[in-house]
Amino acid sequence: MSQHDTPCWQEPPSHRPSRIVLVAAVALVDVDGRVLLAQRPPGKSMAGLWEFPGGKVDAGETPEAALVRELREELGIETAESCLSPIAFASHSYPDFHLLMPVFAARVWKGTPTPLEGQQLAWVKPARMGDYPMPPADIPLVPLLRDLL
């Protein structure tokens, strides 16, 4: 351990975000084993970064229901909650909020993903996901998904 490393049991004092944001994300996996990534459009926070499709979970909504809704709104595709398999979980503190993000995989949906909110889309082999700049919460998911998918 270097002098700059802090053992996990001695975490440095940190700013505590005032709110927790629950977001659900999905790794859509096509028949060729590629994963769909979406680039955040101009005008949104973290514009230009690539992420797994998904979005905020509304009050009274389950993460699965949020994904079904978000996939319809953002990509114009339909899937069922039963087609979503939980595979990972991300937890990350940003300056203004703390993000909690259950991540699912889906291999079954109806329709062709179409960018309906100004985002760019890319089908990416799992081994190449690390080539795409991502928000800090998504980065630790890449090696995990590479191994799982």
Short mmCIF file of C-alpha atoms in Angstrom, two decimals:
data_model
loop_
_atom_site.label_atom_id
_atom_site.label_comp_id
_atom_site.label_asym_id
_atom_site.label_seq_id
_atom_site.Cartn_x
_atom_site.Cartn_y
_atom_site.Cartn_z
CA MET A 1 0.00 0.00 0.00
CA SER A 2 1.43 3.40 -0.93
CA GLN A 3 1.37 6.37 1.37
CA HIS A 4 -1.47 7.85 -0.68
CA ASP A 5 -3.72 4.83 -0.34
CA THR A 6 -6.36 4.91 2.36
CA PRO A 7 -7.39 1.55 3.80
CA CYS A 8 -11.09 0.85 3.33
CA TRP A 9 -11.67 0.94 7.08
CA GLN A 10 -10.22 4.47 7.28
CA GLU A 11 -12.23 6.30 4.69
CA PRO A 12 -11.40 9.99 4.46
CA PRO A 13 -14.10 12.46 5.47
CA SER A 14 -16.28 13.22 2.50
CA HIS A 15 -19.01 15.56 1.47
CA ARG A 16 -22.39 13.93 2.02
CA PRO A 17 -24.74 14.58 -0.90
CA SER A 18 -28.11 15.97 0.11
CA ARG A 19 -30.13 13.51 -1.95
CA ILE A 20 -30.13 9.96 -3.24
CA VAL A 21 -31.13 9.35 -6.85
CA LEU A 22 -32.33 5.90 -7.90
CA VAL A 23 -31.63 5.14 -11.55
CA ALA A 24 -32.10 1.82 -13.36
CA ALA A 25 -29.95 0.80 -16.33
CA VAL A 26 -29.93 -2.10 -18.76
CA ALA A 27 -27.35 -3.85 -20.89
CA LEU A 28 -29.32 -4.68 -24.03
CA VAL A 29 -27.49 -7.63 -25.62
CA ASP A 30 -28.17 -8.45 -29.27
CA VAL A 31 -27.89 -11.82 -31.04
CA ASP A 32 -24.22 -11.07 -31.87
CA GLY A 33 -23.39 -10.51 -28.18
CA ARG A 34 -23.03 -6.74 -28.58
CA VAL A 35 -24.21 -4.29 -25.91
CA LEU A 36 -26.09 -1.09 -26.71
CA LEU A 37 -24.52 2.11 -25.40
CA ALA A 38 -26.13 5.54 -25.62
CA GLN A 39 -24.22 8.82 -25.73
CA ARG A 40 -25.63 11.56 -23.51
CA PRO A 41 -26.81 14.40 -25.77
CA PRO A 42 -25.68 18.03 -25.64
CA GLY A 43 -27.44 20.02 -22.93
CA LYS A 44 -27.62 17.14 -20.43
CA SER A 45 -25.22 16.71 -17.54
CA MET A 46 -22.20 14.64 -18.55
CA ALA A 47 -23.00 15.31 -22.23
CA GLY A 48 -20.89 13.26 -24.62
CA LEU A 49 -20.33 10.36 -22.22
CA TRP A 50 -21.60 6.89 -23.09
CA GLU A 51 -23.88 4.93 -20.78
CA PHE A 52 -26.22 1.98 -20.56
CA PRO A 53 -29.81 2.93 -21.46
CA GLY A 54 -32.15 3.63 -18.58
CA GLY A 55 -33.23 6.47 -16.35
CA LYS A 56 -34.63 7.67 -13.07
CA VAL A 57 -37.05 5.52 -11.13
CA ASP A 58 -40.19 7.54 -10.38
CA ALA A 59 -41.88 7.51 -6.97
CA GLY A 60 -43.88 4.31 -6.53
CA GLU A 61 -42.18 2.67 -9.53
CA THR A 62 -39.98 -0.43 -9.45
CA PRO A 63 -36.61 -0.37 -11.25
CA GLU A 64 -37.99 -2.92 -13.74
CA ALA A 65 -41.08 -0.82 -14.48
CA ALA A 66 -38.86 2.25 -14.89
CA LEU A 67 -36.74 0.42 -17.47
CA VAL A 68 -39.77 -0.74 -19.44
CA ARG A 69 -40.98 2.90 -19.51
CA GLU A 70 -37.54 4.40 -20.27
CA LEU A 71 -36.82 1.93 -23.09
CA ARG A 72 -40.14 2.87 -24.69
CA GLU A 73 -39.54 6.63 -24.26
CA GLU A 74 -35.84 6.75 -25.17
CA LEU A 75 -35.46 3.94 -27.72
CA GLY A 76 -38.97 3.09 -28.95
CA ILE A 77 -38.68 -0.57 -27.97
CA GLU A 78 -40.92 -2.76 -25.84
CA THR A 79 -39.87 -5.36 -23.32
CA ALA A 80 -41.42 -6.99 -20.28
CA GLU A 81 -40.23 -6.82 -16.70
CA SER A 82 -39.79 -10.61 -16.84
CA CYS A 83 -37.19 -10.14 -19.63
CA LEU A 84 -34.93 -8.09 -17.33
CA SER A 85 -32.33 -10.04 -15.34
CA PRO A 86 -30.57 -8.22 -12.49
CA ILE A 87 -26.80 -8.49 -12.95
CA ALA A 88 -25.06 -5.67 -11.05
CA PHE A 89 -25.45 -2.67 -8.79
CA ALA A 90 -23.63 0.66 -8.83
CA SER A 91 -23.32 3.19 -6.01
CA HIS A 92 -21.48 6.45 -6.63
CA SER A 93 -21.30 9.86 -4.96
CA TYR A 94 -21.43 12.84 -7.29
CA PRO A 95 -21.02 16.38 -5.90
CA ASP A 96 -24.77 17.07 -5.65
CA PHE A 97 -26.28 13.61 -5.20
CA HIS A 98 -25.57 9.96 -4.52
CA LEU A 99 -26.52 7.58 -7.34
CA LEU A 100 -27.87 4.10 -6.69
CA MET A 101 -28.22 2.08 -9.88
CA PRO A 102 -29.43 -1.49 -10.26
CA VAL A 103 -28.27 -2.83 -13.62
CA PHE A 104 -30.13 -5.45 -15.62
CA ALA A 105 -29.45 -7.44 -18.79
CA ALA A 106 -32.02 -7.99 -21.51
CA ARG A 107 -31.77 -10.13 -24.60
CA VAL A 108 -35.44 -9.98 -25.63
CA TRP A 109 -37.35 -6.91 -26.80
CA LYS A 110 -39.66 -5.87 -29.63
CA GLY A 111 -38.63 -3.22 -32.14
CA THR A 112 -35.37 -1.68 -33.25
CA PRO A 113 -33.66 0.68 -30.80
CA THR A 114 -33.98 4.19 -32.22
CA PRO A 115 -32.52 7.34 -30.62
CA LEU A 116 -35.66 9.33 -29.68
CA GLU A 117 -34.05 11.86 -27.31
CA GLY A 118 -31.14 13.22 -29.35
CA GLN A 119 -28.66 10.59 -28.18
CA GLN A 120 -26.25 8.62 -30.36
CA LEU A 121 -26.35 4.82 -30.15
CA ALA A 122 -23.59 2.26 -30.61
CA TRP A 123 -23.66 -1.55 -30.54
CA VAL A 124 -20.39 -2.52 -28.87
CA LYS A 125 -18.65 -5.84 -28.24
CA PRO A 126 -18.16 -6.24 -24.47
CA ALA A 127 -14.37 -6.28 -24.93
CA ARG A 128 -14.58 -2.76 -26.48
CA MET A 129 -16.86 -1.09 -23.90
CA GLY A 130 -13.84 0.39 -22.13
CA ASP A 131 -13.03 2.36 -25.30
CA TYR A 132 -16.05 4.60 -24.68
CA PRO A 133 -15.81 7.42 -22.11
CA MET A 134 -18.45 6.83 -19.43
CA PRO A 135 -19.80 8.53 -16.30
CA PRO A 136 -17.89 7.54 -13.14
CA ALA A 137 -20.73 5.31 -11.87
CA ASP A 138 -20.66 3.21 -15.06
CA ILE A 139 -16.91 2.65 -15.31
CA PRO A 140 -16.67 -0.12 -12.65
CA LEU A 141 -19.46 -1.99 -14.43
CA VAL A 142 -17.45 -2.48 -17.63
CA PRO A 143 -15.10 -5.29 -16.46
CA LEU A 144 -17.97 -6.98 -14.63
CA LEU A 145 -20.20 -6.94 -17.71
CA ARG A 146 -17.30 -8.05 -19.92
CA ASP A 147 -16.95 -11.14 -17.73
CA LEU A 148 -20.69 -11.82 -17.44
CA LEU A 149 -21.61 -11.32 -21.06
#
